[in-house]
């Protein structure tokens, strides 16, 4: 190749005065890296990452450090450097810094929020995706990547029992996946051209959104960003199991219709963030059908459990939804970021986002993802998900999800057996519980005792999160402050869940002693 020869010639002459025609035809960009250097640095980094992953279980989940200590450890307050530096030293130092000052959601005792460890093949997939760097907004710019994303979307639908001819795309996470579905519902259900006229078109009724009080905060952001406003949300009460009360939903929809409003969508939750509750999807779906309301399911957390036979029967109801949001960076263990929006009728996605006619290539209809969502340039998020689905297979995934659920149940049992802990809920792979010193156990329910327990458990969560032995987050159920352990972690084993009660009780005793002394 002539270009290559030119470069070799230039290399030889590099130390001499560059000839005039070299200066004009060859560029020496500061970011250029020759293949030998790339290979050396890449191998070194892969070795470091492998060592990091291997040693993760032996270290703490996180370290107790202040924001300024983290900044100071790597001079993160300094000015933008004017001159560049040696990339080998740079990568070496940066990897060391990250390994020493991060929170590791890949640790087997990390149970906070709903955050999964990265699948190793997904780590490598992101590297490969960045190297090819397709722009998955347009088919022409990403022939292979677009087709891999399409297959990934179909496989996700297949895995959770959703129609294979649905539309969908990968986005940054559950929030964005829910937004995409929300905007599809808005375009479909407004009785005017809402994309052109906006939501304030005064010819028709107000668009209404329905969801339970347990719904994730995405719904407020969506109502706000979509122009409906958070006041358009009808918060539907929940039953004793924190599931949406379908009778209350029916009353609200019917009274809104009578008042001239337009019920736009019901956002049901398949696996609530706090406790893993699954709304009664079959009944909600039937009610939506009866009244022509868009039936959306937020399955960001629990959607993938629909693939596991022993998980909730109600999850099977998501197959009837007009749209579903799932989150591959949760229960598919994809490295952040990866969410996925699925819409039953692909034309509804185009109707919500496209400004172009469908695109044809060699007489076949080709997918331009720019027409199916809000993004223009798009990265190759699908690769890490696609690789992991192929690495583990559907059976491998069903096993990992079922094991996470089983381990959460085992943790709940271990908590229930402990004399100083009170188990409150266990659903999907989330257990909620609290520390109740045995000497005040008989007085639980008394307001003074409950206030003490709230303060005690609040401090306990904080202490556990800083301590590094295990990491739990919190939930508020029935007004009470609880610890919450969620397992979407294929590194977690029985020994890890059995260790939790004693760690919590030990730290709980310390906190209780300090609070009582005050
Ligand atoms: C995690 C979660 C979200 C938000 O998803 P992100 O990936 O964090 O954007 C929304 N809804 C539910 C039920 C979730 O569990």
Coordinates of C-alpha atoms and ligand atoms in Angstrom, one line a residue:
X1 CA 0.0 0.0 0.0
X2 CA 1.5 3.3 -1.0
X3 CA 0.4 5.1 2.1
X4 CA 2.3 2.6 4.3
X5 CA 5.5 3.0 2.2
X6 CA 5.3 6.7 2.6
X7 CA 5.2 6.4 6.4
X8 CA 8.2 4.1 6.5
X9 CA 10.1 6.5 4.4
X10 CA 9.3 9.3 6.7
X11 CA 10.3 7.3 9.8
X12 CA 13.8 6.8 8.4
X13 CA 14.1 10.5 7.7
X14 CA 12.5 11.5 11.0
X15 CA 15.8 12.5 12.7
X16 CA 16.9 14.6 9.8
X17 CA 15.4 17.8 8.6
X18 CA 12.1 16.8 7.1
X19 CA 12.0 17.1 3.3
X20 CA 9.5 19.7 2.1
X21 CA 7.2 17.1 0.4
X22 CA 7.2 15.0 3.6
X23 CA 5.9 17.9 5.6
X24 CA 3.1 18.4 3.1
X25 CA 2.1 14.7 2.7
X26 CA 2.6 13.1 6.1
X27 CA 1.1 14.2 9.3
X28 CA 2.5 13.4 12.7
X29 CA -0.5 13.7 15.0
X30 CA 0.1 13.8 18.7
X31 CA -2.4 11.0 19.3
X32 CA -0.9 8.7 16.8
X33 CA 0.4 5.4 18.2
X34 CA 2.3 2.8 16.2
X35 CA 1.1 -0.8 16.2
X36 CA 4.1 -2.0 18.3
X37 CA 3.4 0.5 21.1
X38 CA -0.3 -0.2 21.0
X39 CA 0.3 -3.9 21.3
X40 CA 2.7 -3.4 24.2
X41 CA 0.5 -1.0 26.1
X42 CA -2.6 -3.1 25.4
X43 CA -1.1 -6.3 26.6
X44 CA 0.1 -4.6 29.7
X45 CA -3.3 -3.2 30.4
X46 CA -5.1 -6.5 29.9
X47 CA -2.7 -8.1 32.3
X48 CA -3.4 -5.5 34.9
X49 CA -7.2 -5.8 34.4
X50 CA -7.0 -9.6 34.7
X51 CA -5.1 -9.2 37.9
X52 CA -7.6 -6.7 39.2
X53 CA -10.5 -8.9 38.5
X54 CA -8.8 -11.9 40.0
X55 CA -8.0 -10.1 43.3
X56 CA -11.3 -8.3 43.7
X57 CA -12.9 -10.7 46.1
X58 CA -10.0 -10.4 48.5
X59 CA -10.2 -6.6 49.0
X60 CA -12.8 -4.3 50.3
X61 CA -15.9 -3.4 48.3
X62 CA -14.9 0.3 48.7
X63 CA -12.7 2.4 50.9
X64 CA -13.7 5.1 53.3
X65 CA -12.4 8.2 51.6
X66 CA -13.5 11.8 51.3
X67 CA -14.1 13.4 47.9
X68 CA -11.1 15.7 48.4
X69 CA -8.9 12.7 49.3
X70 CA -9.9 11.0 46.1
X71 CA -9.1 14.2 44.1
X72 CA -5.8 14.7 45.8
X73 CA -4.7 11.1 45.2
X74 CA -4.5 11.7 41.5
X75 CA -4.1 15.5 41.2
X76 CA -7.7 15.9 39.9
X77 CA -7.8 19.6 40.7
X78 CA -4.8 20.5 38.4
X79 CA -5.1 22.6 35.2
X80 CA -5.4 21.1 31.7
X81 CA -1.8 20.1 30.8
X82 CA -0.4 22.0 28.0
X83 CA 2.0 19.3 27.0
X84 CA 1.2 15.6 26.4
X85 CA 2.8 12.7 28.3
X86 CA 4.1 9.2 27.7
X87 CA 1.0 7.0 27.3
X88 CA 2.6 4.0 29.0
X89 CA 3.1 5.8 32.3
X90 CA -0.2 7.5 31.9
X91 CA -2.1 4.2 31.5
X92 CA -0.1 2.6 34.3
X93 CA -0.8 5.3 36.8
X94 CA -4.5 5.6 35.8
X95 CA -5.2 1.9 36.2
X96 CA -3.5 1.9 39.6
X97 CA -5.5 5.0 40.7
X98 CA -8.9 3.5 39.5
X99 CA -8.1 0.1 41.2
X100 CA -7.3 1.8 44.4
X101 CA -10.1 4.5 44.7
X102 CA -13.2 3.0 43.2
X103 CA -16.3 1.2 44.5
X104 CA -16.3 -2.3 43.0
X105 CA -19.8 -3.5 41.9
X106 CA -18.0 -6.6 40.7
X107 CA -17.3 -7.6 44.4
X108 CA -19.2 -10.7 45.5
X109 CA -20.5 -8.8 48.5
X110 CA -21.8 -5.8 46.7
X111 CA -25.6 -5.7 47.1
X112 CA -26.4 -2.0 46.7
X113 CA -29.0 -0.4 44.4
X114 CA -29.5 -2.6 41.3
X115 CA -26.0 -2.6 39.9
X116 CA -24.4 -5.6 38.3
X117 CA -20.8 -6.6 37.8
X118 CA -19.6 -6.5 34.3
X119 CA -19.4 -9.7 32.3
X120 CA -15.8 -10.2 31.4
X121 CA -16.6 -10.8 27.7
X122 CA -18.5 -7.5 27.8
X123 CA -15.3 -5.7 29.0
X124 CA -13.5 -7.1 26.0
X125 CA -16.5 -6.3 23.8
X126 CA -16.4 -2.6 24.7
X127 CA -12.7 -2.6 23.7
X128 CA -13.5 -4.2 20.4
X129 CA -16.5 -1.9 19.8
X130 CA -14.3 1.2 20.4
X131 CA -11.6 -0.1 18.0
X132 CA -14.0 -0.5 15.1
X133 CA -16.0 2.6 16.3
X134 CA -19.1 2.3 14.1
X135 CA -21.6 5.1 14.2
X136 CA -24.8 3.1 14.8
X137 CA -27.1 5.9 13.9
X138 CA -27.0 5.1 10.2
X139 CA -26.9 1.7 8.5
X140 CA -24.4 3.0 6.0
X141 CA -22.0 4.0 8.8
X142 CA -22.4 0.7 10.6
X143 CA -23.5 -2.2 8.5
X144 CA -22.3 -5.0 10.8
X145 CA -23.0 -3.2 14.0
X146 CA -26.6 -2.2 13.0
X147 CA -27.4 -5.8 12.1
X148 CA -25.8 -7.1 15.4
X149 CA -27.9 -4.5 17.3
X150 CA -31.1 -5.7 15.5
X151 CA -30.3 -9.3 16.5
X152 CA -29.6 -8.3 20.0
X153 CA -33.0 -6.5 20.3
X154 CA -34.7 -9.6 18.9
X155 CA -32.9 -11.9 21.3
X156 CA -33.8 -9.7 24.3
X157 CA -37.5 -9.9 23.2
X158 CA -37.2 -13.6 22.7
X159 CA -35.6 -14.1 26.1
X160 CA -38.4 -12.3 27.9
X161 CA -41.2 -13.7 25.8
X162 CA -42.0 -10.5 23.9
X163 CA -43.0 -10.6 20.2
X164 CA -40.0 -11.0 17.9
X165 CA -41.2 -8.6 15.3
X166 CA -41.2 -5.7 17.8
X167 CA -39.2 -2.6 17.3
X168 CA -36.5 -1.5 19.7
X169 CA -33.1 -0.2 20.3
X170 CA -30.3 0.0 22.8
X171 CA -30.0 3.2 24.9
X172 CA -28.0 4.3 27.9
X173 CA -30.1 2.6 30.6
X174 CA -33.5 2.1 32.1
X175 CA -34.4 5.7 32.4
X176 CA -33.7 6.4 28.7
X177 CA -35.5 3.1 27.7
X178 CA -38.5 4.3 29.6
X179 CA -38.4 7.8 28.1
X180 CA -38.3 6.3 24.6
X181 CA -41.4 4.2 25.3
X182 CA -43.1 7.2 27.0
X183 CA -42.6 9.3 23.9
X184 CA -43.9 6.5 21.7
X185 CA -47.0 6.4 23.8
X186 CA -47.4 10.2 23.7
X187 CA -47.2 10.3 19.9
X188 CA -49.6 7.4 19.6
X189 CA -52.3 8.6 22.1
X190 CA -52.4 12.3 21.8
X191 CA -55.5 13.2 19.6
X192 CA -53.5 15.8 17.8
X193 CA -50.1 15.9 16.2
X194 CA -48.2 16.3 19.4
X195 CA -44.8 16.3 17.8
X196 CA -45.7 19.3 15.7
X197 CA -48.1 21.1 17.9
X198 CA -46.6 20.3 21.3
X199 CA -48.5 19.2 24.3
X200 CA -50.2 22.6 24.9
X201 CA -52.4 22.3 21.9
X202 CA -55.6 23.4 23.6
X203 CA -58.1 21.6 21.3
X204 CA -58.1 18.4 23.3
X205 CA -58.0 17.1 26.9
X206 CA -55.0 16.7 29.1
X207 CA -52.7 13.7 28.7
X208 CA -52.6 11.6 31.8
X209 CA -50.1 9.1 33.0
X210 CA -50.8 6.3 35.6
X211 CA -48.3 4.5 37.8
X212 CA -48.0 3.1 41.3
X213 CA -46.5 5.0 44.2
X214 CA -43.6 2.5 44.0
X215 CA -42.6 3.7 40.5
X216 CA -38.9 4.7 39.9
X217 CA -38.2 8.5 39.5
X218 CA -37.9 8.0 35.7
X219 CA -41.6 8.7 35.4
X220 CA -41.3 12.2 36.8
X221 CA -38.4 13.0 34.5
X222 CA -40.3 11.6 31.5
X223 CA -43.4 13.5 32.3
X224 CA -41.3 16.7 32.7
X225 CA -39.2 16.2 29.6
X226 CA -42.1 15.1 27.4
X227 CA -43.9 18.4 28.3
X228 CA -46.8 16.8 30.1
X229 CA -45.5 18.0 33.5
X230 CA -45.4 15.9 36.7
X231 CA -48.9 17.1 37.6
X232 CA -50.2 14.8 34.8
X233 CA -49.1 11.7 36.8
X234 CA -51.9 9.9 38.6
X235 CA -50.2 8.0 41.5
X236 CA -52.2 4.8 42.1
X237 CA -52.2 3.3 45.5
X238 CA -50.6 -0.1 46.2
X239 CA -51.8 -3.2 48.0
X240 CA -50.2 -4.8 51.0
X241 CA -47.6 -6.4 48.7
X242 CA -46.8 -3.0 47.2
X243 CA -48.4 -3.9 43.8
X244 CA -50.6 -1.5 41.9
X245 CA -54.2 -1.6 43.0
X246 CA -56.0 -2.4 39.8
X247 CA -59.5 -1.4 41.1
X248 CA -58.1 2.1 42.1
X249 CA -56.5 2.3 38.6
X250 CA -59.8 1.6 36.9
X251 CA -61.6 4.2 39.0
X252 CA -59.0 6.9 38.2
X253 CA -59.0 6.2 34.4
X254 CA -62.8 6.2 34.3
X255 CA -63.1 9.4 36.2
X256 CA -60.4 11.1 34.0
X257 CA -62.2 10.0 30.8
X258 CA -65.5 11.4 32.3
X259 CA -63.7 14.7 32.9
X260 CA -62.5 14.9 29.3
X261 CA -58.9 14.0 29.9
X262 CA -56.9 11.6 27.7
X263 CA -55.4 8.6 29.5
X264 CA -52.1 8.2 27.6
X265 CA -50.3 5.4 29.3
X266 CA -50.2 3.2 32.3
X267 CA -46.6 2.5 33.4
X268 CA -46.6 -0.7 35.3
X269 CA -43.5 -1.9 37.1
X270 CA -42.1 -5.4 36.7
X271 CA -39.7 -5.5 39.7
X272 CA -39.9 -2.3 41.8
X273 CA -36.6 -0.7 42.9
X274 CA -37.4 -0.8 46.6
X275 CA -38.7 -4.4 47.1
X276 CA -38.9 -6.1 43.7
X277 CA -42.7 -6.0 43.7
X278 CA -44.3 -7.0 40.3
X279 CA -47.5 -5.2 39.4
X280 CA -50.4 -7.4 38.3
X281 CA -49.5 -7.1 34.7
X282 CA -52.3 -9.4 33.2
X283 CA -55.1 -7.4 34.8
X284 CA -53.5 -4.0 34.0
X285 CA -53.0 -5.1 30.4
X286 CA -56.7 -6.1 30.1
X287 CA -57.8 -2.8 31.6
X288 CA -55.6 -0.8 29.2
X289 CA -57.0 -2.7 26.3
X290 CA -60.6 -2.0 27.4
X291 CA -59.9 1.7 27.5
X292 CA -57.4 2.1 24.7
X293 CA -54.6 3.2 27.0
X294 CA -51.0 2.4 26.1
X295 CA -49.7 -0.4 28.3
X296 CA -46.1 0.2 29.2
X297 CA -44.0 -2.1 31.5
X298 CA -40.9 -0.8 33.3
X299 CA -38.9 -4.0 33.5
X300 CA -35.6 -2.3 34.0
X301 CA -34.9 -4.6 36.9
X302 CA -37.3 -7.5 36.8
X303 CA -38.0 -7.8 33.1
X304 CA -35.4 -10.5 32.5
X305 CA -36.8 -12.6 35.3
X306 CA -39.7 -13.3 32.9
X307 CA -37.4 -15.8 31.3
X308 CA -37.1 -17.8 34.6
X309 CA -39.9 -20.3 35.0
X310 CA -39.9 -20.1 38.8
X311 CA -40.2 -16.3 39.0
X312 CA -43.6 -14.5 39.2
X313 CA -46.3 -15.8 37.0
X314 CA -47.4 -12.2 36.5
X315 CA -44.2 -11.4 34.7
X316 CA -45.6 -13.4 31.8
X317 CA -48.1 -10.6 31.3
X318 CA -45.4 -8.3 29.9
X319 CA -45.8 -10.1 26.5
X320 CA -49.1 -8.1 26.1
X321 CA -47.5 -4.7 26.7
X322 CA -47.3 -2.0 24.0
X323 CA -43.8 -1.3 25.2
X324 CA -41.3 -2.6 27.6
X325 CA -38.1 -1.1 29.1
X326 CA -35.4 -3.5 30.2
X327 CA -31.9 -2.9 31.4
X328 CA -29.1 -5.2 30.1
X329 CA -26.6 -3.4 32.5
X330 CA -28.6 -5.0 35.3
X331 CA -29.6 -8.6 34.9
X332 CA -27.7 -9.3 31.7
X333 CA -24.6 -8.1 33.5
X334 CA -23.5 -5.8 30.6
X335 CA -20.9 -3.2 31.5
X336 CA -22.5 0.2 31.9
X337 CA -24.2 1.6 29.9
X338 CA -26.9 -0.5 28.2
X339 CA -30.7 -0.1 28.4
X340 CA -33.2 -1.4 25.9
X341 CA -36.6 -0.1 24.7
X342 CA -39.0 -2.5 23.1
X343 CA -42.1 -1.3 21.3
X344 CA -44.7 -3.9 20.0
X345 CA -45.3 -2.0 16.7
X346 CA -42.0 -0.8 15.2
X347 CA -43.9 1.8 13.2
X348 CA -44.9 3.5 16.5
X349 CA -41.2 4.1 17.2
X350 CA -40.7 5.7 13.8
X351 CA -43.9 7.7 14.4
X352 CA -42.4 9.1 17.6
X353 CA -38.9 9.8 16.3
X354 CA -38.3 9.7 12.6
X355 CA -38.1 12.8 10.4
X356 CA -37.0 10.8 7.3
X357 CA -38.8 8.3 5.0
X358 CA -37.8 4.7 5.5
X359 CA -34.4 4.0 4.0
X360 CA -33.7 1.3 1.4
X361 CA -30.3 -0.2 0.6
X362 CA -29.9 -2.6 -2.4
X363 CA -33.8 -2.6 -2.5
X364 CA -34.0 -4.0 1.1
X365 CA -35.3 -1.9 3.9
X366 CA -32.4 -1.0 6.1
X367 CA -32.5 0.2 9.7
X368 CA -31.3 3.6 10.5
X369 CA -31.4 3.8 14.3
X370 CA -31.5 7.6 14.2
X371 CA -35.1 7.1 13.2
X372 CA -36.0 5.0 16.2
X373 CA -34.8 7.1 19.1
X374 CA -33.6 10.5 20.3
X375 CA -29.9 10.0 19.6
X376 CA -28.1 10.9 16.4
X377 CA -24.6 9.5 16.5
X378 CA -24.7 6.3 18.5
X379 CA -22.0 4.0 19.9
X380 CA -21.9 0.2 19.5
X381 CA -23.6 -0.7 22.8
X382 CA -25.0 -3.8 21.4
X383 CA -21.7 -5.7 21.0
X384 CA -21.1 -6.3 24.7
X385 CA -24.7 -7.5 25.2
X386 CA -24.6 -9.7 22.1
X387 CA -21.3 -11.3 23.0
X388 CA -22.5 -12.0 26.6
X389 CA -25.7 -13.5 25.3
X390 CA -23.7 -15.8 23.0
X391 CA -21.1 -16.6 25.7
X392 CA -23.7 -17.7 28.3
X393 CA -26.6 -18.7 26.1
X394 CA -30.2 -18.3 27.2
X395 CA -29.8 -21.3 29.5
X396 CA -26.8 -19.8 31.1
X397 CA -28.7 -16.6 31.7
X398 CA -31.7 -18.4 33.1
X399 CA -29.4 -20.2 35.5
X400 CA -27.6 -17.0 36.7
X401 CA -30.9 -15.1 37.2
X402 CA -32.5 -18.1 39.0
X403 CA -29.3 -18.4 41.2
X404 CA -29.5 -14.7 42.1
X405 CA -33.1 -15.1 43.2
X406 CA -32.3 -18.3 45.2
X407 CA -29.4 -16.6 46.9
X408 CA -31.6 -13.7 47.9
X409 CA -34.1 -16.1 49.4
X410 CA -31.2 -17.8 51.3
X411 CA -30.1 -14.4 52.6
X412 CA -33.6 -13.7 53.7
X413 CA -33.7 -17.0 55.6
X414 CA -30.4 -16.3 57.2
X415 CA -31.6 -12.8 58.2
X416 CA -34.9 -14.3 59.5
X417 CA -32.9 -16.7 61.8
X418 CA -30.8 -14.0 63.4
X419 CA -32.1 -12.8 66.8
X420 CA -31.1 -9.2 66.1
X421 CA -32.5 -8.8 62.6
X422 CA -36.0 -8.4 61.4
X423 CA -36.8 -9.6 57.8
X424 CA -39.4 -7.3 56.2
X425 CA -39.7 -8.3 52.5
X426 CA -38.2 -10.7 50.0
X427 CA -39.1 -10.6 46.3
X428 CA -37.2 -11.4 43.1
X429 CA -33.6 -10.9 44.3
X430 CA -34.2 -8.1 46.9
X431 CA -34.5 -8.6 50.6
X432 CA -35.3 -5.8 53.0
X433 CA -34.7 -6.0 56.7
X434 CA -33.5 -4.0 59.7
X435 CA -31.4 -4.3 62.8
X436 CA -33.6 -4.6 65.9
X437 CA -31.6 -5.1 69.2
X438 CA -33.1 -8.1 70.9
X439 CA -33.8 -6.3 74.1
X440 CA -36.3 -3.9 72.5
X441 CA -37.8 -6.5 70.1
X442 CA -41.0 -6.8 72.2
X443 CA -41.6 -3.0 71.9
X444 CA -41.4 -2.8 68.1
X445 CA -44.4 -0.7 66.9
X446 CA -44.2 1.8 69.7
X447 CA -43.5 5.2 68.2
X448 CA -40.5 6.1 70.3
X449 CA -38.9 2.7 69.6
X450 CA -39.6 3.0 65.9
X451 CA -38.0 6.4 65.7
X452 CA -34.9 5.0 67.4
X453 CA -34.8 2.1 65.0
X454 CA -35.1 4.5 62.0
X455 CA -32.2 6.5 63.2
X456 CA -30.2 3.4 64.1
X457 CA -30.7 1.7 60.7
X458 CA -30.0 5.0 58.8
X459 CA -26.7 5.2 60.5
X460 CA -26.1 1.5 60.1
X461 CA -26.5 1.7 56.3
X462 CA -24.1 4.6 56.2
X463 CA -21.6 2.8 58.3
X464 CA -21.9 -0.4 56.2
X465 CA -21.4 1.5 53.0
X466 CA -18.2 3.1 54.3
X467 CA -16.9 0.0 56.0
X468 CA -16.1 -2.0 52.8
X469 CA -17.1 -5.5 54.2
X470 CA -20.3 -5.6 52.3
X471 CA -22.4 -2.9 50.6
X472 CA -26.2 -2.6 51.0
X473 CA -28.5 0.3 50.3
X474 CA -31.8 1.3 51.9
X475 CA -35.5 1.2 51.3
X476 CA -38.5 2.8 53.1
X477 CA -41.4 0.4 53.5
X478 CA -44.5 1.4 55.4
X479 CA -42.6 4.6 56.6
X480 CA -39.8 2.6 58.2
X481 CA -36.2 2.8 57.3
X482 CA -34.8 -0.5 56.2
X483 CA -31.6 -2.1 54.8
X484 CA -32.0 -3.4 51.3
X485 CA -29.8 -6.1 49.7
X486 CA -30.2 -6.7 45.9
X487 CA -28.4 -9.5 44.2
X488 CA -27.8 -9.1 40.5
X489 CA -24.3 -10.4 40.8
X490 CA -23.0 -13.7 39.3
X491 CA -20.0 -13.5 41.6
X492 CA -22.0 -13.8 44.8
X493 CA -22.1 -17.3 46.4
X494 CA -23.8 -18.8 49.4
X495 CA -20.9 -17.9 51.8
X496 CA -21.4 -14.3 50.8
X497 CA -25.1 -14.1 51.6
X498 CA -24.6 -16.1 54.8
X499 CA -21.9 -13.6 56.0
X500 CA -24.3 -10.7 55.8
X501 CA -26.4 -11.1 59.0
X502 CA -23.4 -11.3 61.3
X503 CA -21.7 -8.3 59.7
X504 CA -24.9 -6.3 60.0
X505 CA -25.5 -7.3 63.5
X506 CA -21.9 -6.6 64.6
X507 CA -21.9 -3.1 63.1
X508 CA -25.5 -2.6 64.4
X509 CA -24.4 -3.3 68.0
X510 CA -21.7 -0.7 67.7
X511 CA -24.1 1.9 66.3
X512 CA -26.8 1.1 68.9
X513 CA -24.3 1.5 71.7
X514 CA -23.2 4.9 70.4
X515 CA -26.7 6.2 69.8
X516 CA -27.8 5.1 73.3
X517 CA -24.9 6.8 74.9
X518 CA -26.0 10.2 73.4
Ligands
LIG1 C1 -32.8 0.8 37.6 C2 -34.2 1.2 37.3 C3 -34.5 2.3 36.5 C4 -33.5 3.2 36.0 O1 -32.6 2.6 35.1 P1 -31.1 3.2 34.9 O2 -30.4 2.1 34.1 O3 -30.5 3.4 36.2 O4 -31.3 4.4 34.1 C5 -35.9 2.5 36.2 N1 -36.8 1.6 36.7 C6 -36.5 0.6 37.5 C7 -37.6 -0.3 38.0 C8 -35.2 0.3 37.8 O5 -34.9 -0.8 38.5

